[in-house]
Tab-separated table of C-alpha atoms in Angstrom:
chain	number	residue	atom	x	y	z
A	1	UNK	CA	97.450	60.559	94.639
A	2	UNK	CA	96.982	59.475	98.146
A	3	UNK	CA	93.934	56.641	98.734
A	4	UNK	CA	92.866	59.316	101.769
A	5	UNK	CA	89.390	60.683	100.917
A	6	UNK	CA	88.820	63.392	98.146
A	7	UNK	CA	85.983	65.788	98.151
A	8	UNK	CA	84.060	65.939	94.968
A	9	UNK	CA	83.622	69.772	94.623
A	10	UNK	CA	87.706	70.331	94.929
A	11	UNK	CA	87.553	67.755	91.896
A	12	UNK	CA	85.206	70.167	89.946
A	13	UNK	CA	87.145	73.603	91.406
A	14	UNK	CA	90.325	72.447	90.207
A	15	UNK	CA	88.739	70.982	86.790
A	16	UNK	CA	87.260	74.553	86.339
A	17	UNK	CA	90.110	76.359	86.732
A	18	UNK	CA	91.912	78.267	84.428
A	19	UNK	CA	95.416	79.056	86.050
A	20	UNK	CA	97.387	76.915	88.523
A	21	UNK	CA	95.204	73.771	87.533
A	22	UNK	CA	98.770	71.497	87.890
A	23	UNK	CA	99.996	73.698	90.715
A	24	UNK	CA	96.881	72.985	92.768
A	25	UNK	CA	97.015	69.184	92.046
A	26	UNK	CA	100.448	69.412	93.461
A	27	UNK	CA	99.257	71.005	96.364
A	28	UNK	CA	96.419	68.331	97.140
A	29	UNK	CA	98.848	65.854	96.917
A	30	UNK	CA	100.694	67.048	99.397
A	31	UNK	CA	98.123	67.697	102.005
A	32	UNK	CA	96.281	64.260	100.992
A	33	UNK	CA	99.663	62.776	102.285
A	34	UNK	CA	99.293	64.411	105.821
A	35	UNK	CA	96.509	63.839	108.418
A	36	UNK	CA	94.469	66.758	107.081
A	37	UNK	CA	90.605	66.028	105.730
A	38	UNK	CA	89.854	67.745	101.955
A	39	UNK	CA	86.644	69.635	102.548
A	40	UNK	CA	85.868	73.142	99.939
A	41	UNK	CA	84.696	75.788	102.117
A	42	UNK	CA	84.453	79.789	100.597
A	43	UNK	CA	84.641	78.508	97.365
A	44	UNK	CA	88.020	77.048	97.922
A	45	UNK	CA	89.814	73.590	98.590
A	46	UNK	CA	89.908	73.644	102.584
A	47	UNK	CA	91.983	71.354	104.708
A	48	UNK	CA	90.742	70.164	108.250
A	49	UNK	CA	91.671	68.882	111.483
A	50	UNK	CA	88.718	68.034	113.571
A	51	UNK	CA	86.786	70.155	111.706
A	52	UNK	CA	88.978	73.169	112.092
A	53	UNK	CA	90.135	74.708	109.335
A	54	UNK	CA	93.799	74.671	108.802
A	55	UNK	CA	94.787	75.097	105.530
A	56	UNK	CA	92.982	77.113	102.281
A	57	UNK	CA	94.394	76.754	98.686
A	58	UNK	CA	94.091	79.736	97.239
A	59	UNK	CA	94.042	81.288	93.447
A	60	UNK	CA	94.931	84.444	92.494
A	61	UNK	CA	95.716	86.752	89.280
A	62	UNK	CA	99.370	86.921	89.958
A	63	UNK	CA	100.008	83.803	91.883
A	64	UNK	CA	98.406	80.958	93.846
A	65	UNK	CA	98.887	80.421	97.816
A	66	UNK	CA	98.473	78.191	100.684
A	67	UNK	CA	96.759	80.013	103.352
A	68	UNK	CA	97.630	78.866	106.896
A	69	UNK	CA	94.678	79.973	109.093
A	70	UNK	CA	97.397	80.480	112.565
A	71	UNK	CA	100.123	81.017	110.548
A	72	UNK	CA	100.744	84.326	112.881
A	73	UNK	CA	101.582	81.795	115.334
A	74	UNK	CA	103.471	79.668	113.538
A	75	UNK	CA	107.405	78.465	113.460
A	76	UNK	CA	108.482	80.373	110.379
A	77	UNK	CA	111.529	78.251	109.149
A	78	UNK	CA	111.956	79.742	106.012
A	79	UNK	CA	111.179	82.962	106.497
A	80	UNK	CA	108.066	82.860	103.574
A	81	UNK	CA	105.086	83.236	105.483
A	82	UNK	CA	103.033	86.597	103.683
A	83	UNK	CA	100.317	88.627	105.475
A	84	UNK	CA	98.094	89.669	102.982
A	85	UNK	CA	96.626	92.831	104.226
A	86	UNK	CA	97.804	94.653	107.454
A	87	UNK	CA	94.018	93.977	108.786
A	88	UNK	CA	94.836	90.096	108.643
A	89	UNK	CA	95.569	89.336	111.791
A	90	UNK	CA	95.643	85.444	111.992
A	91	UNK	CA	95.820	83.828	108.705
A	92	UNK	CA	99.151	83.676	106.614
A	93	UNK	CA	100.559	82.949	103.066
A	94	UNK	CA	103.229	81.494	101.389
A	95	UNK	CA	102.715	82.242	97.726
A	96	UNK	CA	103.899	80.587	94.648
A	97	UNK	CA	104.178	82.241	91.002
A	98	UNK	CA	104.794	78.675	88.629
A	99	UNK	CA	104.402	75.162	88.780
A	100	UNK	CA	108.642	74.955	89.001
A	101	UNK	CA	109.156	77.017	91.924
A	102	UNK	CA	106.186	74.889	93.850
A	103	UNK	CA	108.144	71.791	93.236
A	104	UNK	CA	111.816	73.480	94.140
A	105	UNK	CA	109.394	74.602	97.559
A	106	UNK	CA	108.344	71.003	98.066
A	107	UNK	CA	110.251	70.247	101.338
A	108	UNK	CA	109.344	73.894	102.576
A	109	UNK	CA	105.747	73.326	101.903
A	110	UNK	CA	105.551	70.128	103.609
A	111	UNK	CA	107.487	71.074	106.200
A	112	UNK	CA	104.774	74.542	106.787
A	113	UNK	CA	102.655	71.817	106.098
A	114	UNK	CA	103.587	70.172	109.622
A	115	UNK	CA	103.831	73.283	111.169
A	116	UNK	CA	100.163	73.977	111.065
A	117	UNK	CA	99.461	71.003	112.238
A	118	UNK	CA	101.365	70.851	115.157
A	119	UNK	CA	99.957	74.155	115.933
A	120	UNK	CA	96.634	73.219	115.329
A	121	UNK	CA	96.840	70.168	117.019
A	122	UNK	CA	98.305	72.273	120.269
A	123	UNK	CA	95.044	74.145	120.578
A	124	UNK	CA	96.390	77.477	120.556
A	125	UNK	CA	94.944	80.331	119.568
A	126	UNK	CA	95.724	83.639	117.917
A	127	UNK	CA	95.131	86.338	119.799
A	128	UNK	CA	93.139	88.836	118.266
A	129	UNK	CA	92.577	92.820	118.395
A	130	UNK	CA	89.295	93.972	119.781
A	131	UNK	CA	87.052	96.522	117.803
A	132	UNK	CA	88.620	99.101	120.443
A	133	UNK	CA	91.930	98.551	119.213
A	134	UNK	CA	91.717	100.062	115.819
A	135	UNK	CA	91.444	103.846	115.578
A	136	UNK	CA	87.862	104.869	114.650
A	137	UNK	CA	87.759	107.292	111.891
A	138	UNK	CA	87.069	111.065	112.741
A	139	UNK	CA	84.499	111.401	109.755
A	140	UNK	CA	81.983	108.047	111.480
A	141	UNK	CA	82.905	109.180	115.153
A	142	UNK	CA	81.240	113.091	113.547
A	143	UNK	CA	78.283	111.167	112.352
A	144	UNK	CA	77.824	109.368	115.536
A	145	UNK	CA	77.848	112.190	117.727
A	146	UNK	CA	75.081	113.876	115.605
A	147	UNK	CA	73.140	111.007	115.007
A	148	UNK	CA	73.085	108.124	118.361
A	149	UNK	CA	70.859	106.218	117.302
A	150	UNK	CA	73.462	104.895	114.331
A	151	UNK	CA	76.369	104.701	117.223
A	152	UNK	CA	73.646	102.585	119.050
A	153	UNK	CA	72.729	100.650	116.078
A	154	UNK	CA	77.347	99.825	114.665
A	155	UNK	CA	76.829	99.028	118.749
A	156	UNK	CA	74.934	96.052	117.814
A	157	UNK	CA	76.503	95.091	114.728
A	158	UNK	CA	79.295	91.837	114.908
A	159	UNK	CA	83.121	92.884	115.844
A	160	UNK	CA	84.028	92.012	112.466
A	161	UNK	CA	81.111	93.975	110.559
A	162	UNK	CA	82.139	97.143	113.016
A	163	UNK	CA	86.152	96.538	112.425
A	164	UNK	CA	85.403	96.311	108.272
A	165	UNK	CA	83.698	99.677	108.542
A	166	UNK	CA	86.227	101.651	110.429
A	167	UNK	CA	89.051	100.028	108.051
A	168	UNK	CA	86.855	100.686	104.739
A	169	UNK	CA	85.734	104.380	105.973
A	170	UNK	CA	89.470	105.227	107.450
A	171	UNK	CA	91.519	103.845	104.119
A	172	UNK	CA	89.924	107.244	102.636
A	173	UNK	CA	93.178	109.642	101.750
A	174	UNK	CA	90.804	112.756	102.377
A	175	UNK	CA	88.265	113.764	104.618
A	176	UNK	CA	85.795	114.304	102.279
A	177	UNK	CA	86.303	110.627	100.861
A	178	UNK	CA	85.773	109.086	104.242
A	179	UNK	CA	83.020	111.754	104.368
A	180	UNK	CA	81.115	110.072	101.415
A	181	UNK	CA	81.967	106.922	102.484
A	182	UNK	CA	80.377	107.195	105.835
A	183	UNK	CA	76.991	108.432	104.130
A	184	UNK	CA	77.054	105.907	101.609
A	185	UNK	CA	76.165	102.807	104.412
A	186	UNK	CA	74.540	105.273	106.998
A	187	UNK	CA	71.239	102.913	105.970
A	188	UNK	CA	73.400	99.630	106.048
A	189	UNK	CA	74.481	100.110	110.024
A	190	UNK	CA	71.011	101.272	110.803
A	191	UNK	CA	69.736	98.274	109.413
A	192	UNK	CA	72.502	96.152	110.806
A	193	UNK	CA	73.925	95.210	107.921
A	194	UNK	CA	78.066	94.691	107.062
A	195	UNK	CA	78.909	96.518	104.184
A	196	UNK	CA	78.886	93.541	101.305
A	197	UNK	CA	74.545	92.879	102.976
Protein backbone atom coordinates (compact mmCIF):
# COMPACT_ATOMS: atom_id res chain seq x y z
CA UNK A 1 0.00 0.00 0.00
CA UNK A 2 1.15 3.41 -0.87
CA UNK A 3 2.49 5.71 2.39
CA UNK A 4 -0.06 8.54 0.65
CA UNK A 5 -2.84 9.29 3.18
CA UNK A 6 -5.81 6.82 3.83
CA UNK A 7 -9.16 7.88 5.02
CA UNK A 8 -10.43 6.00 7.97
CA UNK A 9 -14.11 5.45 6.88
CA UNK A 10 -12.87 3.71 3.34
CA UNK A 11 -10.93 1.44 5.98
CA UNK A 12 -14.29 0.57 7.73
CA UNK A 13 -16.42 0.51 4.11
CA UNK A 14 -14.17 -1.91 2.70
CA UNK A 15 -13.87 -3.96 6.17
CA UNK A 16 -17.76 -4.08 6.05
CA UNK A 17 -18.15 -5.30 2.90
CA UNK A 18 -19.36 -8.39 1.82
CA UNK A 19 -18.43 -8.74 -2.00
CA UNK A 20 -15.42 -7.26 -3.82
CA UNK A 21 -13.60 -6.71 -0.35
CA UNK A 22 -10.02 -7.82 -2.33
CA UNK A 23 -11.19 -6.20 -5.55
CA UNK A 24 -11.64 -2.85 -3.82
CA UNK A 25 -8.23 -3.09 -2.00
CA UNK A 26 -6.85 -3.51 -5.43
CA UNK A 27 -8.48 -0.60 -6.56
CA UNK A 28 -7.18 1.74 -3.63
CA UNK A 29 -3.95 0.69 -4.37
CA UNK A 30 -4.00 1.83 -7.48
CA UNK A 31 -5.39 5.25 -7.01
CA UNK A 32 -3.17 5.65 -3.67
CA UNK A 33 -0.27 5.35 -6.29
CA UNK A 34 -1.53 8.41 -8.37
CA UNK A 35 -1.91 12.07 -7.22
CA UNK A 36 -5.54 11.52 -6.22
CA UNK A 37 -6.64 12.27 -2.28
CA UNK A 38 -8.90 9.13 -0.60
CA UNK A 39 -11.89 10.94 0.81
CA UNK A 40 -15.65 8.61 1.20
CA UNK A 41 -18.30 10.75 -0.03
CA UNK A 42 -22.17 9.06 -0.77
CA UNK A 43 -21.27 6.31 1.16
CA UNK A 44 -18.48 5.36 -1.12
CA UNK A 45 -14.54 5.51 -1.39
CA UNK A 46 -14.13 8.94 -3.40
CA UNK A 47 -10.98 10.08 -5.07
CA UNK A 48 -10.05 13.90 -5.31
CA UNK A 49 -8.17 16.43 -7.04
CA UNK A 50 -8.43 19.76 -5.40
CA UNK A 51 -11.34 18.79 -3.89
CA UNK A 52 -13.10 17.73 -7.03
CA UNK A 53 -14.29 14.59 -7.24
CA UNK A 54 -12.78 12.39 -9.81
CA UNK A 55 -13.09 9.02 -9.18
CA UNK A 56 -16.00 6.80 -7.07
CA UNK A 57 -15.46 3.04 -6.29
CA UNK A 58 -18.43 1.57 -6.61
CA UNK A 59 -20.25 -1.90 -5.40
CA UNK A 60 -22.82 -3.53 -6.94
CA UNK A 61 -24.91 -6.99 -6.97
CA UNK A 62 -23.46 -8.15 -10.19
CA UNK A 63 -20.18 -6.40 -10.31
CA UNK A 64 -18.08 -3.59 -8.83
CA UNK A 65 -16.98 -0.29 -10.88
CA UNK A 66 -14.84 2.68 -11.00
CA UNK A 67 -16.92 5.60 -11.71
CA UNK A 68 -15.16 8.41 -13.60
CA UNK A 69 -17.16 11.60 -12.83
CA UNK A 70 -16.12 13.27 -16.80
CA UNK A 71 -15.67 10.15 -18.17
CA UNK A 72 -18.15 11.50 -21.14
CA UNK A 73 -15.26 13.54 -21.91
CA UNK A 74 -12.74 11.33 -21.63
CA UNK A 75 -10.01 9.54 -24.14
CA UNK A 76 -11.60 6.12 -24.29
CA UNK A 77 -8.54 3.85 -25.18
CA UNK A 78 -10.03 0.74 -24.63
CA UNK A 79 -13.21 1.14 -25.60
CA UNK A 80 -14.73 0.08 -21.75
CA UNK A 81 -16.12 3.12 -20.51
CA UNK A 82 -20.20 2.12 -19.46
CA UNK A 83 -22.98 4.73 -19.05
CA UNK A 84 -25.11 3.48 -16.57
CA UNK A 85 -28.45 4.89 -17.34
CA UNK A 86 -29.26 6.92 -20.56
CA UNK A 87 -30.10 9.96 -17.98
CA UNK A 88 -26.27 9.92 -16.94
CA UNK A 89 -24.95 12.40 -18.69
CA UNK A 90 -21.39 13.01 -17.23
CA UNK A 91 -20.20 10.25 -15.13
CA UNK A 92 -18.89 6.87 -16.64
CA UNK A 93 -18.01 3.19 -15.73
CA UNK A 94 -15.75 0.64 -16.39
CA UNK A 95 -17.03 -2.40 -14.55
CA UNK A 96 -15.36 -5.45 -13.31
CA UNK A 97 -17.11 -8.96 -12.47
CA UNK A 98 -13.89 -10.90 -10.33
CA UNK A 99 -10.87 -10.16 -8.64
CA UNK A 100 -8.88 -11.95 -11.94
CA UNK A 101 -10.22 -9.89 -14.59
CA UNK A 102 -9.34 -6.55 -12.33
CA UNK A 103 -5.79 -7.64 -12.27
CA UNK A 104 -5.68 -8.80 -16.24
CA UNK A 105 -7.35 -4.80 -16.47
CA UNK A 106 -4.49 -3.43 -14.41
CA UNK A 107 -2.67 -1.39 -17.13
CA UNK A 108 -6.21 -0.32 -18.54
CA UNK A 109 -7.28 0.87 -15.20
CA UNK A 110 -4.30 2.83 -14.53
CA UNK A 111 -4.07 4.06 -17.66
CA UNK A 112 -8.27 5.44 -17.28
CA UNK A 113 -6.77 6.17 -14.18
CA UNK A 114 -4.53 9.00 -15.91
CA UNK A 115 -7.07 9.86 -18.13
CA UNK A 116 -9.25 11.43 -15.53
CA UNK A 117 -6.74 13.14 -14.31
CA UNK A 118 -5.50 14.80 -17.12
CA UNK A 119 -8.99 15.75 -17.77
CA UNK A 120 -9.60 16.91 -14.52
CA UNK A 121 -6.59 18.65 -14.22
CA UNK A 122 -7.53 20.54 -17.78
CA UNK A 123 -10.55 22.13 -16.18
CA UNK A 124 -13.00 21.08 -18.60
CA UNK A 125 -16.28 20.56 -18.19
CA UNK A 126 -19.11 18.35 -19.38
CA UNK A 127 -21.59 19.95 -20.94
CA UNK A 128 -24.84 19.26 -19.70
CA UNK A 129 -28.66 19.17 -20.98
CA UNK A 130 -30.93 21.79 -19.58
CA UNK A 131 -34.37 20.83 -17.96
CA UNK A 132 -35.77 22.08 -21.51
CA UNK A 133 -34.01 19.50 -23.25
CA UNK A 134 -35.82 16.46 -22.09
CA UNK A 135 -39.37 15.93 -23.34
CA UNK A 136 -41.89 16.70 -20.55
CA UNK A 137 -44.41 14.05 -20.15
CA UNK A 138 -48.01 14.67 -21.59
CA UNK A 139 -49.70 13.24 -18.31
CA UNK A 140 -47.55 16.34 -15.80
CA UNK A 141 -47.80 18.97 -18.74
CA UNK A 142 -52.20 17.89 -18.31
CA UNK A 143 -51.83 18.48 -14.65
CA UNK A 144 -50.07 21.69 -15.07
CA UNK A 145 -52.37 23.26 -17.31
CA UNK A 146 -55.27 22.52 -14.85
CA UNK A 147 -53.56 23.26 -11.87
CA UNK A 148 -50.64 26.56 -12.24
CA UNK A 149 -49.96 26.92 -9.21
CA UNK A 150 -47.99 23.25 -9.26
CA UNK A 151 -46.29 24.41 -12.81
CA UNK A 152 -45.33 27.55 -10.70
CA UNK A 153 -44.28 25.63 -7.76
CA UNK A 154 -41.75 22.30 -10.32
CA UNK A 155 -40.82 26.21 -11.54
CA UNK A 156 -39.03 26.65 -8.39
CA UNK A 157 -37.83 23.33 -7.73
CA UNK A 158 -33.70 22.55 -8.63
CA UNK A 159 -32.95 21.42 -12.47
CA UNK A 160 -32.13 18.15 -11.20
CA UNK A 161 -35.32 17.64 -8.84
CA UNK A 162 -37.49 18.91 -12.13
CA UNK A 163 -35.33 16.56 -14.70
CA UNK A 164 -35.87 13.33 -12.04
CA UNK A 165 -39.59 13.97 -12.25
CA UNK A 166 -40.12 14.18 -15.93
CA UNK A 167 -37.72 10.96 -16.30
CA UNK A 168 -39.58 9.03 -13.29
CA UNK A 169 -43.25 10.20 -14.55
CA UNK A 170 -42.29 9.61 -18.49
CA UNK A 171 -40.53 5.90 -17.91
CA UNK A 172 -44.42 4.96 -17.38
CA UNK A 173 -45.31 2.35 -20.47
CA UNK A 174 -49.05 3.65 -20.23
CA UNK A 175 -50.79 6.69 -19.75
CA UNK A 176 -52.56 5.76 -16.95
CA UNK A 177 -49.18 4.72 -15.13
CA UNK A 178 -47.66 8.11 -15.70
CA UNK A 179 -51.20 9.20 -14.74
CA UNK A 180 -50.79 7.73 -11.15
CA UNK A 181 -47.48 8.64 -11.02
CA UNK A 182 -48.05 12.28 -11.50
CA UNK A 183 -50.76 12.26 -8.58
CA UNK A 184 -48.72 10.33 -6.37
CA UNK A 185 -46.00 13.57 -5.74
CA UNK A 186 -48.64 16.30 -6.74
CA UNK A 187 -48.00 17.25 -2.72
CA UNK A 188 -44.13 16.69 -3.06
CA UNK A 189 -43.69 19.58 -6.00
CA UNK A 190 -46.11 21.77 -4.17
CA UNK A 191 -44.09 21.52 -1.27
CA UNK A 192 -40.87 21.68 -3.20
CA UNK A 193 -39.73 18.60 -2.53
CA UNK A 194 -37.61 15.95 -5.11
CA UNK A 195 -39.21 12.82 -5.14
CA UNK A 196 -36.83 10.68 -2.51
CA UNK A 197 -37.88 14.27 0.32
Amino acid sequence: MSDKMTNDKVDKFIDKLKQWQDEFKFFRELLLESELTEDYKWMHPCYTLNDKNVIIVQDFKHYCALLFEKGVIMEDKYSSLIQQTKNVQAARQLRFESLEEVKERKDEIVWYIEEAIKVEKSGKKVPMKKTEDYEMPEELQAKFDSMPELKTAFDKLTPGRQRQYMYHIGQGKKSATRIQRVEKYVKHILNGKGMND
